[in-house]
Amino acid sequence: LLLFISILAWLNLRRVFFMQKLTAESLAKSEERFDLAMRGASDGLWDWDIVHDQVYYSPRWKAMLELTTPEEGRPTLNIWLSRVHPEDIERVNQALDSYLAKQQAYFHVLHRVRNQRGDYLWLLCRAIVLWDEQGKPLRMVGSFADFTAQKQAEQALRDKEAFLRLIIDHIPHIIFWKDRNSVFLGCNQKLAVMAGKKSPNEVVGKTDYEMVWHEDAATFQAKDRELMDAGQPLYHFIEELQTIDNNLIWLETNKIPLYSESGQIIGILGVSEDVTQRRFAEIALQQAKEAAEVANQAKSAFLANMSHELRTPLNGVLGFAQVLERDPSLNQKQLEHVSVIRRCGDYLLTLINDILDLSKIEAGRVELYPTDFHFGEFLQGVVELFQMRAEQKGIRFRYETLSQLPHGVRADEKRLRQVLINLLGNAVKFTEYGSVTLKVGYDQGGIRFQVEDTGIGIAEEDLTKIFSPFQQVGEARYHAEGTGLGLAISKRLVEMMGGELHVESHLGHGSCFWICLELQDVSSLLKIKTVANPKIIGFKQSCRKLLLIDDKWENRAILVNLLTPLGFSVTEANNGEEGVDMAKQTHPDLIITDLVMPVMDGFEAVRRIRQHPELQNTAIIAASASVFDYHQQESRAAGCNDFIEKPIRLDLLLEKIQKLLQLTWIYEQADNAAPPENAMLTAPPLRLSANVHCNPEQATELYELARSGDIEALWEQLEVLIQNSEAATQIWAKQLLQLSKAFKVDEVAVLLEPYMRPQP
Ligand code: ADP
């Protein structure tokens, strides 16, 4: 038994010994593994012996701290806590206390730790505690994971966001972004303020309906839907809205779709500019424009009335002058007086037209009327006019054609003449010595008129001013001779014709104005007019019936006097209503009707006449003193075949009547025509001619009469001279008489001046 017990004890001892050996071996292995794990782990590991307050640092942990020497003596908890960031220490202590007090199941805390260099690392610390049998903590083992890079990236993101916030809160635009259902995901401060919220956060999660008036919200969301449906950005559309404090504001908005990574639209980014100020300015401008337009209308109406008022009596003057000019019972003297009345009337009419023209241009109501005309005759007319003016001033006038010119062109002849007369008039006016030259060249539809002078010239700094209305530059002595409107009108007219007016000038040396213009060559369309038409005295067809409708008896009387002798049978009506009745009764071949009349105006009368089946083809000419082009158009719309301006020019009226009634005129016989001398009278008188015999005393006497304005005495003296002179002098004196009868006494004086000195 003893042996058995001894064997058992020995076996047991062996087992214990063996077990001990085994435990020691496995312990060594596990320590080795732990050590290896400590070395190999990417996290820093530590082991705190709580009982002896000793902390073990793993090599990785030391490397993270950049510890090259052993930690200050023997590392303890406090030594290691001293590395924790002051702002985090409380959090770390709290976590530790509550874990050790077993209030927390895990120890888990993110905090900053200073390394040896003094930089802070963001570390996530995780640990567990080993407890003894009484539940007291023995050891605490944990790891540190380095979150510095993540934390830095997060910080950078936050910095970037803050920077973006700073931008979007401080740019003067409204910025917002919404999801697909138009729910706000974010916005800037400006939108929040507009919506009456304190911060953008209060906007997040809301829709437009919760922030602006229902109607406005509906239009905003309609735009969102439009964008969603089209999948395209919407730019620069104007939104109008009423804010919660009842202010009306206008936004100019761009909305662009926001896409997910897979290309789906996930929302909308909107940028709006507050354009309220601009909108108000536009509204104010529009109102000002409308007010100006109303004022312009009023001005136009005034002008129309004035023009009507001025032209109507002139129609009487000029009309009866034309009647009298055709009256065979008048003697030569009476005929001359009538012709003075006619010329003065013509001059007055031109003046009225020019003044109206200016006003019409200012009101933007000028229209061009292009016609086909003879270019050569047109230029000849202009050249003759200025040859005379230049000669009177003692300067040379030259006309040069730079290329072959078309026979006929299409343009508004009157306006083109007006522009050339202005340029040439200025050239002569501002030139005391030397010459004025008109050059004309034509190339492939482009025409160039160039007016050069050797006059006073224009300073460089004044060159742009002169095209503005009422701008006169240079020497003041010339200012009284003009108004400063000519170039402003010319430039606008040329531009209306599609051309350009330019100038080049050197002070003291002269100026050059030129116009470049497209002019259509219509030579092939134009019948070449060779001889002036002689006087019409009747027509070959049988008598034609005419109805005159005009409320002014004098207007009717003029036409009755002019047309009855030619073979028309004329009836008269006092207003539109009477006119319609008369037309129905008499079935005239032609009706000439005024437009503005009491009882019934011309437009209405013509409309009613046209309703009558038998009067549908009757020729109707509207005659009006109105300056407005729309009257012309309106009269045609009412049913008139043609339009003639008052005061009526007989030749023009006859041309229209001939066309409408297909008449063949009978002309006055050649031997009744004007004597050839008359032709010479129409040519401009020469400044000094060797064939004219007027002695210095006679010339001085006439000159003084002209200068003093004693017109009647001047006429008498000139008559005496005509009586007592031979042919050449007679013609010259008659030309002076003609000028004086047109009250052009200054021109008469200029022409007399050279004869006041003894002739060589
Ligand atoms: P007006 O001749 O009636 O004064 P314009 O509008 O025709 O008005 O001309 C404006 C101004 O331009 C003139 O007053 C003059 O100072 C200047 N000007 C025009 N043409 C010439 C020119 N050929 N030579 C010198 N100055 C000129």
Short mmCIF file of C-alpha atoms and ligand atoms in Angstrom, two decimals, residues 422 426-427 429-430 453 456-458 466 471-473 482-487 511 513, ligand 1:
data_model
loop_
_atom_site.label_atom_id
_atom_site.label_comp_id
_atom_site.label_asym_id
_atom_site.label_seq_id
_atom_site.Cartn_x
_atom_site.Cartn_y
_atom_site.Cartn_z
CA ASN A 422 -27.63 121.89 -96.80
CA ASN A 426 -22.80 125.49 -95.66
CA ALA A 427 -19.78 125.17 -97.94
CA LYS A 429 -21.57 130.16 -96.47
CA PHE A 430 -18.32 129.29 -94.66
CA ASP A 453 -14.57 123.79 -99.65
CA ILE A 456 -12.83 128.48 -92.52
CA GLY A 457 -12.75 124.77 -91.55
CA ILE A 458 -13.81 123.19 -88.28
CA ILE A 466 -21.85 119.85 -85.42
CA GLN A 471 -24.81 123.27 -82.45
CA GLN A 472 -22.95 126.03 -84.17
CA VAL A 473 -19.19 126.22 -83.82
CA GLY A 482 -28.21 129.64 -89.58
CA THR A 483 -29.98 127.68 -86.92
CA GLY A 484 -27.58 124.79 -86.35
CA LEU A 485 -30.25 122.31 -87.44
CA GLY A 486 -29.22 121.60 -91.01
CA LEU A 487 -26.54 118.98 -90.33
CA SER A 511 -13.79 121.06 -95.00
CA PHE A 513 -18.31 116.44 -96.19
P1 ADP B 1 -26.20 126.09 -89.65
O1 ADP B 1 -25.38 126.10 -90.89
O2 ADP B 1 -27.62 126.47 -89.87
O3 ADP B 1 -25.57 126.86 -88.54
P2 ADP B 1 -25.66 123.27 -89.66
O4 ADP B 1 -26.24 122.22 -88.81
O5 ADP B 1 -25.82 123.11 -91.10
O6 ADP B 1 -26.30 124.60 -89.14
O7 ADP B 1 -24.12 123.38 -89.31
C1 ADP B 1 -23.74 123.36 -87.95
C2 ADP B 1 -22.42 124.06 -87.76
O8 ADP B 1 -21.37 123.30 -88.34
C3 ADP B 1 -22.34 125.39 -88.42
O9 ADP B 1 -22.90 126.40 -87.60
C4 ADP B 1 -20.83 125.57 -88.56
O10 ADP B 1 -20.29 126.00 -87.33
C5 ADP B 1 -20.35 124.15 -88.83
N1 ADP B 1 -20.18 123.90 -90.26
C6 ADP B 1 -21.02 123.20 -91.06
N2 ADP B 1 -20.53 123.13 -92.32
C7 ADP B 1 -19.36 123.79 -92.34
C8 ADP B 1 -18.37 124.08 -93.35
N3 ADP B 1 -18.50 123.65 -94.61
N4 ADP B 1 -17.29 124.79 -92.97
C9 ADP B 1 -17.16 125.22 -91.71
N5 ADP B 1 -18.05 124.99 -90.72
C10 ADP B 1 -19.13 124.29 -91.02
#
